[in-house]
mmCIF file of C-alpha atoms in Angstrom:
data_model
loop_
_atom_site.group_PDB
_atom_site.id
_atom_site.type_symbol
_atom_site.label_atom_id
_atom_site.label_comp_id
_atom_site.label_asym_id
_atom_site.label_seq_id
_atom_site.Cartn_x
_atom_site.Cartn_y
_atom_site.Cartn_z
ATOM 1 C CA UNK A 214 2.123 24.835 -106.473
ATOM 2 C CA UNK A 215 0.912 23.236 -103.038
ATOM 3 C CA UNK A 216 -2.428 24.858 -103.130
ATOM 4 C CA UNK A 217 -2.331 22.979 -107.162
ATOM 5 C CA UNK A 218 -1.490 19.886 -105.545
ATOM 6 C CA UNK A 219 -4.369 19.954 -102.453
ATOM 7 C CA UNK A 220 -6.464 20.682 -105.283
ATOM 8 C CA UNK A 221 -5.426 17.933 -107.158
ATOM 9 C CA UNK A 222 -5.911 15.451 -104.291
ATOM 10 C CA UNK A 223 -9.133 16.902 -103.643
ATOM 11 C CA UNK A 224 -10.808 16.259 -106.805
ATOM 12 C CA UNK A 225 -9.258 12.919 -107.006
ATOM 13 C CA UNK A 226 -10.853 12.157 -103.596
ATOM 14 C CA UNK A 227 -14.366 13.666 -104.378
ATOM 15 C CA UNK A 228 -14.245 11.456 -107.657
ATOM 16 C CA UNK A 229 -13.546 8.488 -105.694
ATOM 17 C CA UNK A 230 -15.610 9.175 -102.299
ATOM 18 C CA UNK A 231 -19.196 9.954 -104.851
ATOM 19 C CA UNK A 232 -18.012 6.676 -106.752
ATOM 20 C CA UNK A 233 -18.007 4.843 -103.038
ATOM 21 C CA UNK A 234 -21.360 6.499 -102.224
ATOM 22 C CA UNK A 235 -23.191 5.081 -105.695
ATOM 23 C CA UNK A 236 -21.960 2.068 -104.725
ATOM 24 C CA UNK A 237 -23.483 1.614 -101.526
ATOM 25 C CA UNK A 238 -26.371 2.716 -102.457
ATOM 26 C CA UNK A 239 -27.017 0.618 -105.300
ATOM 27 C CA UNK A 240 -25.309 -2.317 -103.955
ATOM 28 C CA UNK A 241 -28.233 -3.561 -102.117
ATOM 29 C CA UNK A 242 -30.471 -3.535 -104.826
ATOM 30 C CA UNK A 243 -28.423 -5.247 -107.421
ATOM 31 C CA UNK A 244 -27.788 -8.220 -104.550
ATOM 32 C CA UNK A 245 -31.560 -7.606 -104.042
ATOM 33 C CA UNK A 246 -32.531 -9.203 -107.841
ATOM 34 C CA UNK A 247 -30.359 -12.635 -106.799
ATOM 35 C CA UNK A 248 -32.140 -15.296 -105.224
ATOM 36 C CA UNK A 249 -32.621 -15.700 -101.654
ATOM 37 C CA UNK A 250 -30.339 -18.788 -101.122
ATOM 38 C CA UNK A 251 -27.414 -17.212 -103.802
ATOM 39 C CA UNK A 252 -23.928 -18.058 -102.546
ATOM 40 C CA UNK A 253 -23.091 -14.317 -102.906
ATOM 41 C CA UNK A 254 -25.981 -13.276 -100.442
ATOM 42 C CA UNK A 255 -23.345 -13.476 -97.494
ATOM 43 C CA UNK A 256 -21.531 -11.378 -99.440
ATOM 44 C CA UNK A 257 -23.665 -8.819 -99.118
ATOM 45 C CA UNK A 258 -22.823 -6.728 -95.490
ATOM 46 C CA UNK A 259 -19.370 -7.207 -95.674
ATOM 47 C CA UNK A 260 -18.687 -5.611 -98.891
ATOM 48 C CA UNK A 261 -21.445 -2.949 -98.333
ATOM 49 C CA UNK A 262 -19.014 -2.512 -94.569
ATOM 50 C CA UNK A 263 -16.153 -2.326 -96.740
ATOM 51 C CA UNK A 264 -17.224 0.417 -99.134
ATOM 52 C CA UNK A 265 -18.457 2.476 -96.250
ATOM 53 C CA UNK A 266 -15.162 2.101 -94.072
ATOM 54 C CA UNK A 267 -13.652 3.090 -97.579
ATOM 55 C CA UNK A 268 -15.560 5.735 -98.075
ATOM 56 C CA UNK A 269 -14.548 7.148 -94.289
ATOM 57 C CA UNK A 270 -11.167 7.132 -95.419
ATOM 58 C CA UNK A 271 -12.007 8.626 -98.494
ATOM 59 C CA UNK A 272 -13.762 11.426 -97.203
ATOM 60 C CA UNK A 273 -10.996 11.816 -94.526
ATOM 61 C CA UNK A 274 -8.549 12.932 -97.321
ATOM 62 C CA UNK A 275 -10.918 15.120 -99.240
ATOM 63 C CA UNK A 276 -11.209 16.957 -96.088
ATOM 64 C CA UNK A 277 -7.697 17.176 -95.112
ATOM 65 C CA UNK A 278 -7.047 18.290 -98.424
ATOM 66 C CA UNK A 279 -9.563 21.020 -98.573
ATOM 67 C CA UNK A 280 -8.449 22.158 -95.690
ATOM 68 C CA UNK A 281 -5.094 22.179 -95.951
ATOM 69 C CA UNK A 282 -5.390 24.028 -99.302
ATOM 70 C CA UNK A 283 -7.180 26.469 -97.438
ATOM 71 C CA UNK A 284 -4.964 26.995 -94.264
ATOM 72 C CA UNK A 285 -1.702 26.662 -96.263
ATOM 73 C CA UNK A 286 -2.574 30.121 -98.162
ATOM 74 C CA UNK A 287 0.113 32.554 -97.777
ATOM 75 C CA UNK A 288 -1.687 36.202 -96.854
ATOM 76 C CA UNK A 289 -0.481 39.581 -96.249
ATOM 77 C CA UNK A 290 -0.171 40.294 -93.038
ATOM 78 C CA UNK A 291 -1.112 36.764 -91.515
ATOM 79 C CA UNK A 292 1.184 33.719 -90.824
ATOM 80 C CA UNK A 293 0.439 30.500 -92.542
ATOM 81 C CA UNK A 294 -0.513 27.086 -90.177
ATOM 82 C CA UNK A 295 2.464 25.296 -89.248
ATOM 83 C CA UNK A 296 2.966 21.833 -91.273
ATOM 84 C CA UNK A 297 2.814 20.066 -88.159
ATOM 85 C CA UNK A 298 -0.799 21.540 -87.655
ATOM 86 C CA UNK A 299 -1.544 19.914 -90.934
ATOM 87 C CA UNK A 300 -0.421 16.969 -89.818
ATOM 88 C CA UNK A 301 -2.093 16.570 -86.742
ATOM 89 C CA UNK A 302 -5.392 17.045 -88.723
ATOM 90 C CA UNK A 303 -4.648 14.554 -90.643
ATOM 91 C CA UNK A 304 -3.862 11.994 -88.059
ATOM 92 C CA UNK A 305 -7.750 13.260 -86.056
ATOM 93 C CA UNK A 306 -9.384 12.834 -89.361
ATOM 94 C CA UNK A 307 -8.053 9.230 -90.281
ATOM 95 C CA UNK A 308 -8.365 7.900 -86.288
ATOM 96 C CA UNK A 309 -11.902 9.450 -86.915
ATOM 97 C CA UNK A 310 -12.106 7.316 -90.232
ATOM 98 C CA UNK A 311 -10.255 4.096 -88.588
ATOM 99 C CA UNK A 312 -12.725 4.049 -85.669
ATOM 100 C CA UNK A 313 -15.988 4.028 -87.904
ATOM 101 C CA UNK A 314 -14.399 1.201 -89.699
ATOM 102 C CA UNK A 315 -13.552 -0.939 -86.783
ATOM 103 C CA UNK A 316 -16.963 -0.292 -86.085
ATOM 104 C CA UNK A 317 -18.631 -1.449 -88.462
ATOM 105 C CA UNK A 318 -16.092 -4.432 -89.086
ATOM 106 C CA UNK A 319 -16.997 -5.563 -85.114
ATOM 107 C CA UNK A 320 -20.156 -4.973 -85.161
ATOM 108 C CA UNK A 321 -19.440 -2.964 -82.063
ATOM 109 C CA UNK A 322 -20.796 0.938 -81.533
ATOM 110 C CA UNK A 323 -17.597 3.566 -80.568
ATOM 111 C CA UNK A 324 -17.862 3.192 -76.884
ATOM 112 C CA UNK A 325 -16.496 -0.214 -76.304
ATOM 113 C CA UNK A 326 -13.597 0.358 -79.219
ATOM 114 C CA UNK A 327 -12.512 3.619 -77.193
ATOM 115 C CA UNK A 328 -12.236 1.866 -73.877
ATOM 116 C CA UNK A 329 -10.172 -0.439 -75.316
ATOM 117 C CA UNK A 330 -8.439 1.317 -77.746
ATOM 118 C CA UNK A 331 -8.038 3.647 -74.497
ATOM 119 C CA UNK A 332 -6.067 1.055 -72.373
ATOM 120 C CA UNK A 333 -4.102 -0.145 -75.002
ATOM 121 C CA UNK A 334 -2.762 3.976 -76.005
ATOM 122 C CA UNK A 335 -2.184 4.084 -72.165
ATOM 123 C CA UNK A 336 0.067 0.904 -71.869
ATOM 124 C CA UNK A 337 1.806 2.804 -74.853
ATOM 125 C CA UNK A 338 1.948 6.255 -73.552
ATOM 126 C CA UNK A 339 4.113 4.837 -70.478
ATOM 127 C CA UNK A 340 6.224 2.339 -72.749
ATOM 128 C CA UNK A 341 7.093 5.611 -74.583
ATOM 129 C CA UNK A 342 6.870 8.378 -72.679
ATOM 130 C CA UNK A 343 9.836 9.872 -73.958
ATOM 131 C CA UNK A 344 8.738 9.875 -77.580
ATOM 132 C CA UNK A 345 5.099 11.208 -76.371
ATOM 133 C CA UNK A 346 6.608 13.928 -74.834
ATOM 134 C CA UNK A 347 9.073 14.988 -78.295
ATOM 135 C CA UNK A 348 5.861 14.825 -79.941
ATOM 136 C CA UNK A 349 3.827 16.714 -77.494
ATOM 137 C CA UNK A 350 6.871 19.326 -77.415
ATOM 138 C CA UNK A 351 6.865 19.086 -81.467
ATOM 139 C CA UNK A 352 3.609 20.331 -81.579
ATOM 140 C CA UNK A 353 3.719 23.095 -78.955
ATOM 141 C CA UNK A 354 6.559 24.687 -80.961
ATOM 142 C CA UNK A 355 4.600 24.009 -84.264
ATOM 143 C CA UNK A 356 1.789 26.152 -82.587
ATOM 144 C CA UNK A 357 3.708 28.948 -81.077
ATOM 145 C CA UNK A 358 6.084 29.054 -84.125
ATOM 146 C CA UNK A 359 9.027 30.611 -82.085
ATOM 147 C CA UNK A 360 11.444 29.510 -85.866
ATOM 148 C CA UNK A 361 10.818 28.789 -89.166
ATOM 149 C CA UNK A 362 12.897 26.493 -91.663
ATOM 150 C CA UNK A 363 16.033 28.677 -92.651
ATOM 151 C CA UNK A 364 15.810 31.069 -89.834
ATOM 152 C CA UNK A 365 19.341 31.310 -87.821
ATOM 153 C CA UNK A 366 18.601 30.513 -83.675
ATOM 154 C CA UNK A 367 20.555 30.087 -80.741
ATOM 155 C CA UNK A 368 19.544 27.576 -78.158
ATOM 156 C CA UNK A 369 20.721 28.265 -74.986
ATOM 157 C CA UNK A 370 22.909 25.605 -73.879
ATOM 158 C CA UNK A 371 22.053 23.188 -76.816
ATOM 159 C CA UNK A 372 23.381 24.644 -80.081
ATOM 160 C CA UNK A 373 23.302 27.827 -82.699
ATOM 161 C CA UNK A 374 22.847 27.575 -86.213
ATOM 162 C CA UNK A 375 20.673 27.603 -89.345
ATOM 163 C CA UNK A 376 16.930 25.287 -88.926
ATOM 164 C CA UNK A 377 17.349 22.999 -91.479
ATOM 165 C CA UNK A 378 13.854 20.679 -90.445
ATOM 166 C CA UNK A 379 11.656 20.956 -87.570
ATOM 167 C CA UNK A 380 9.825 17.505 -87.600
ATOM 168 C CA UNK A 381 7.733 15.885 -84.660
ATOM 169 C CA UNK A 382 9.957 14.346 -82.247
ATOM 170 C CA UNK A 383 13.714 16.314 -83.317
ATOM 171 C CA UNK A 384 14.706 19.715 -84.498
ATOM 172 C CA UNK A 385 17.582 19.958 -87.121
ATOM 173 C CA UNK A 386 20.401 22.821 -87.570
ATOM 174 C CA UNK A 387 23.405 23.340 -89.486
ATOM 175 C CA UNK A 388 25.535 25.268 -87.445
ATOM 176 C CA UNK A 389 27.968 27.837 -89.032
ATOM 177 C CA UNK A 390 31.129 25.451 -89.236
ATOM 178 C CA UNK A 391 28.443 23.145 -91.568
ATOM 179 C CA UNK A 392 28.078 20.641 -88.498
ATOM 180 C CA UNK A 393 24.432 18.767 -88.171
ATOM 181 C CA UNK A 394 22.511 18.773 -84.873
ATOM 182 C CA UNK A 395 19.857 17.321 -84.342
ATOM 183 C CA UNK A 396 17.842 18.198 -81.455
ATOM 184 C CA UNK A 397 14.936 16.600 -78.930
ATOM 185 C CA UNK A 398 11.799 18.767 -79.200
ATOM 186 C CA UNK A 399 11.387 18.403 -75.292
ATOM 187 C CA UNK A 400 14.974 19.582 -74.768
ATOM 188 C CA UNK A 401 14.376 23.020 -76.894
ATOM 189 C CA UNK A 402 10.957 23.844 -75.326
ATOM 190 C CA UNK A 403 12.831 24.104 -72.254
ATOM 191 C CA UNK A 404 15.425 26.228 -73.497
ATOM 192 C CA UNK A 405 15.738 30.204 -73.952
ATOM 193 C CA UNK A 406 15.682 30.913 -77.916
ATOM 194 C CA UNK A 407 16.937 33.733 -79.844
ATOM 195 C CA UNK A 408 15.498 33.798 -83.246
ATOM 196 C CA UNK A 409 18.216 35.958 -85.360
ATOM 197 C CA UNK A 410 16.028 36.061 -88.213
ATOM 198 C CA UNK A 411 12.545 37.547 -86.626
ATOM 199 C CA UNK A 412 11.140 39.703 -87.113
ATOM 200 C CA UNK A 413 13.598 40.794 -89.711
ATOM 201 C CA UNK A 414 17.228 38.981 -90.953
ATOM 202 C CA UNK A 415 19.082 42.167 -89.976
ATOM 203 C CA UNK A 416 20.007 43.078 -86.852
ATOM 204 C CA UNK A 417 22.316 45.121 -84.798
ATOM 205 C CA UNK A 418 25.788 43.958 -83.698
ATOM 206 C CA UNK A 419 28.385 46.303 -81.868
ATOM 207 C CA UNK A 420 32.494 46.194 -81.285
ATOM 208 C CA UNK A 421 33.770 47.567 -78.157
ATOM 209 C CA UNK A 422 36.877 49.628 -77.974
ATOM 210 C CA UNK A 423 39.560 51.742 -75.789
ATOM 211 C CA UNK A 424 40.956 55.012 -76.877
ATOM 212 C CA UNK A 425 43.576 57.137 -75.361
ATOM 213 C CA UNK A 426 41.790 59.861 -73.541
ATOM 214 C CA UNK A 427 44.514 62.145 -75.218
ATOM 215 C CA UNK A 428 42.272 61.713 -78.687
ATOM 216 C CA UNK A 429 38.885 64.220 -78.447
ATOM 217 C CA UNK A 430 35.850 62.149 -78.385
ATOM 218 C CA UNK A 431 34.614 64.297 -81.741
ATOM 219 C CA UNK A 432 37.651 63.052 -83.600
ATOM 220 C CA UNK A 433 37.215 59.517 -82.739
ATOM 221 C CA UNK A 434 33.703 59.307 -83.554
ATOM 222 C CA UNK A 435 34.277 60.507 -86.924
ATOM 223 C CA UNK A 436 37.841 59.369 -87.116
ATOM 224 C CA UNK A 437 35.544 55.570 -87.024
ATOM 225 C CA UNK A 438 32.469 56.873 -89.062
ATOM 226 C CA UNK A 439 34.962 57.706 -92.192
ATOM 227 C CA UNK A 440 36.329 54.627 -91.440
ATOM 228 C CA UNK A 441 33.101 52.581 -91.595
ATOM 229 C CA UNK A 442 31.982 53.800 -94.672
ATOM 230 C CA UNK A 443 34.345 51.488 -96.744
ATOM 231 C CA UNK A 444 32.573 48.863 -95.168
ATOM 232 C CA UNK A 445 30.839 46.423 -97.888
ATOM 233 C CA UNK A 446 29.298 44.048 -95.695
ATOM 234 C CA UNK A 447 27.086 45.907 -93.490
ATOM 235 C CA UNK A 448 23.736 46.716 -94.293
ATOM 236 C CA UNK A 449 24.158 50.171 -96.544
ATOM 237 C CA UNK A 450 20.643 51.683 -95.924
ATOM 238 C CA UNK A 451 21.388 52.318 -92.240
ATOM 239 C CA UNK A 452 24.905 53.952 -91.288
ATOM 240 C CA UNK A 453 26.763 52.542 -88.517
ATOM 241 C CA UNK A 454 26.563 54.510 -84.698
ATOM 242 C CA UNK A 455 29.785 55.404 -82.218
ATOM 243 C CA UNK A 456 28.303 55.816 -78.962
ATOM 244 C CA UNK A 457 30.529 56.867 -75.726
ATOM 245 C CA UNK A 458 30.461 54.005 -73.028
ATOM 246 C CA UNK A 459 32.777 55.210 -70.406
ATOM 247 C CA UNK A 460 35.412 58.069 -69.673
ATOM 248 C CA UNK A 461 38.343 58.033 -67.666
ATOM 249 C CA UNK A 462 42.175 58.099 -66.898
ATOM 250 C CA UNK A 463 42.567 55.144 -68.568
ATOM 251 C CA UNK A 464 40.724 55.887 -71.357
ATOM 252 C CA UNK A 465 37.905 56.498 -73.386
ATOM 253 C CA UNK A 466 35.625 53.466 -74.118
ATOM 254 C CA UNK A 467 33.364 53.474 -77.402
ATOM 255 C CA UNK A 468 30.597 51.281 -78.646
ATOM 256 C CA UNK A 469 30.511 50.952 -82.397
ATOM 257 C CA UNK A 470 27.189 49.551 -83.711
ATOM 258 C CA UNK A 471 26.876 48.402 -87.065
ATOM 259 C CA UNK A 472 24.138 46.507 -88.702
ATOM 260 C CA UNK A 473 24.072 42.882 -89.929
ATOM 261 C CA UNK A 474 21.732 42.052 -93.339
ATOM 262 C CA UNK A 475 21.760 38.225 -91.923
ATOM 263 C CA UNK A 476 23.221 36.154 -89.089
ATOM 264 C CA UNK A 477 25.584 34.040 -90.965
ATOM 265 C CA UNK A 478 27.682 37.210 -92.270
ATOM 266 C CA UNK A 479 28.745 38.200 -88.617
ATOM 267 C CA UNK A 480 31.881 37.047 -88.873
ATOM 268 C CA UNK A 481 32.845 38.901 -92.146
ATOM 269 C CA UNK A 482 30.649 41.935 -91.021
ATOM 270 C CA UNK A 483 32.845 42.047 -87.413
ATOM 271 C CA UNK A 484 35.931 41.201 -89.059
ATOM 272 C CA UNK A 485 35.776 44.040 -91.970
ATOM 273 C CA UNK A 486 34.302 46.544 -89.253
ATOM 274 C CA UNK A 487 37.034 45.874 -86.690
ATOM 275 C CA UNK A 488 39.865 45.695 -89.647
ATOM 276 C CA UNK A 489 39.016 49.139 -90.918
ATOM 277 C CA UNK A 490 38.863 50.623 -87.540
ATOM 278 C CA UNK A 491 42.416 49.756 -86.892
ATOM 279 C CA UNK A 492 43.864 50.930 -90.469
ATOM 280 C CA UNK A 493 42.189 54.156 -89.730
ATOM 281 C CA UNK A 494 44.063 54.403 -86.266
ATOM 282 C CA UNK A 495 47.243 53.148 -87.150
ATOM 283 C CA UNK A 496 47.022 55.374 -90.364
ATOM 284 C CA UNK A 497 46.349 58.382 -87.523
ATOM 285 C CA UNK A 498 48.986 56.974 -85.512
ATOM 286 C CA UNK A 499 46.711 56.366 -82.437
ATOM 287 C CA UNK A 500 47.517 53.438 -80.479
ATOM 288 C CA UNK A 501 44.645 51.427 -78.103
ATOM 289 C CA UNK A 502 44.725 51.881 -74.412
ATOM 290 C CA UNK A 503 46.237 49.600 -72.261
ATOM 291 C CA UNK A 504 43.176 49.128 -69.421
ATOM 292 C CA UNK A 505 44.843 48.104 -66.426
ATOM 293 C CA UNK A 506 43.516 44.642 -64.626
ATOM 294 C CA UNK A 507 42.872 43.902 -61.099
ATOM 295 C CA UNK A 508 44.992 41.574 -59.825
ATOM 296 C CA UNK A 509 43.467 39.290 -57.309
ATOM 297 C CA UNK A 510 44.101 40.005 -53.483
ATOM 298 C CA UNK A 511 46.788 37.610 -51.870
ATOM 299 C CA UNK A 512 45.640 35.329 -49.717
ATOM 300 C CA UNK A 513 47.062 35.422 -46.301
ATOM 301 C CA UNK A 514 48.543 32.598 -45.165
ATOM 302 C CA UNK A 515 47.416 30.829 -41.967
ATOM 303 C CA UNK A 516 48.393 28.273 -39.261
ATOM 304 C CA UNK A 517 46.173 25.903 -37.730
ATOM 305 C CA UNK A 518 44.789 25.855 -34.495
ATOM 306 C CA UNK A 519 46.554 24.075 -31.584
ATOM 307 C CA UNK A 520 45.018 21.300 -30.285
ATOM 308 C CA UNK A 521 43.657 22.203 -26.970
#
């Protein structure tokens, strides 16, 4: 349907941009057959300027849109270009457009418009340095594609949930308790960020508990692998793992890791994994070890030093 749409656009914009072109071109020749001192004579540059700056802008769009109809393909095997990449092509291609207009509208070639176009963006830059570097960060993250819209992430210190919109100055999520954050894209490029949903939406998650040591490690493991195979909410095609962490007095320590299908059923994959572990052990009539805690040492107490 986008690739219909670019397509769309396109043709409209070659329609109009040959239409432009005719125009020009026979413009001069129909104000040719009026007479010297005509009042529309005068007429003549500005409106030939006009269709020409026109026509830049015209031909601006029939580029962007060929393009983006044929960067926004979907192939196997390949990622497509970020929307923000689109963007920014759009935004070279019209400044492109822009400056041949003011060109020809001030009679002026490209040099002197950059230079002061130039100091005027750098008055800017510093007024809104901020913003510049959102953008700047916007783009970076459009490039590198570390998430995609719908994928669940965790960013370290700022917030976890689902990407709802990743626009040019913020980042939005939808965190699991249906909260909206919305996030600086300079903040998140400095950030560490787990992508739950890359390369695949499943994952691994694992449960950690304490056995008597009086219960053989073979019994547990399958004591918990029976158990697990009630479970509905883990992924089915790959069975769940009980993997011995640590042995002692104290008791036995297992790992139990089960796989996810997607982030946001965690909580129901943990609780049902956890919930049948215990019915099979209370069912057995094995109880969890109590692991003892180290107390903190007691700080001796101490009198100041006389005065000498």
């Amino acid at each position: 349907m986008v690739r219909a749409l670019y397509s769309r656009a396109g043709s409209h914009a070659g329609v109009g941009l040959l239409f432009l072109v005719l125009f020009v071109l026979y413009a001069e020749r129909a104000f040719g057959l009026l007479p010297v001192d005509h009042a529309l004579q005068p007429w003549l540059e500005p409106v030939r300027n006009a269709a020409i700056a026109l026509a830049l802008f015209t031909a601006a769009h029939l580029l962007h849109a060929l393009a983006s109809a044929r960067l926004s393909q979907r192939r196997k095997g390949r990622k497509p270009v970020p929307k923000v990449l689109l963007d920014l092509l759009r935004v070279f291609l019209f400044a492109l457009a822009a400056l041949g207009g003011l060109s020809l509208l001030f009679r002026q070639d490209l040099s002197g418009i950059l230079t002061g176009s130039g100091l005027v963006l750098a008055v800017l830059g510093f007024a809104i340095r901020n913003v510049v570097a959102d953008t700047l960060s916007g783009i970076a993250l459009g490039i590198e594609a570390p998430f995609r819209i719908g994928d669940w992430v965790r960013i370290e210190n700022l917030a976890q949930g689902r990407v709802q919109e990743i626009g040019w100055r913020t980042t939005r999520l939808v965190t699991g308790d249906s909260t909206y954050v919305i996030l600086p894209n300079s903040q998140i490029s400095r950030q560490r960020i787990t992508n739950f949903s890359a390369p695949k939406k499943e994952y691994r998650d694992h449960a950690e508990l304490t056995l008597p040591v009086a219960l053989p490690v073979a019994e547990a493991r399958e004591l918990m692998r029976a158990a697990l195979e009630r479970a509905a909410s883990i992924a089915e095609d790959k069975p769940p793992e009980v993997q011995l962490v640590s042995y002692g007095p104290a008791g036995i320590t297992y790992r139990v890791k089960y796989w996810v299908p997607q982030h946001d059923r965690e909580p129901a994959c943990r609780d049902e994994v956890l919930g049948l572990i215990d019915a099979a052990l209370r069912e057995r009539g094995v109880v969890l070890a109590q692991v003892p805690f180290a107390l903190p040492c007691a700080q001796q107490a101490s009198t100041p030093h006389e005065a000498v």
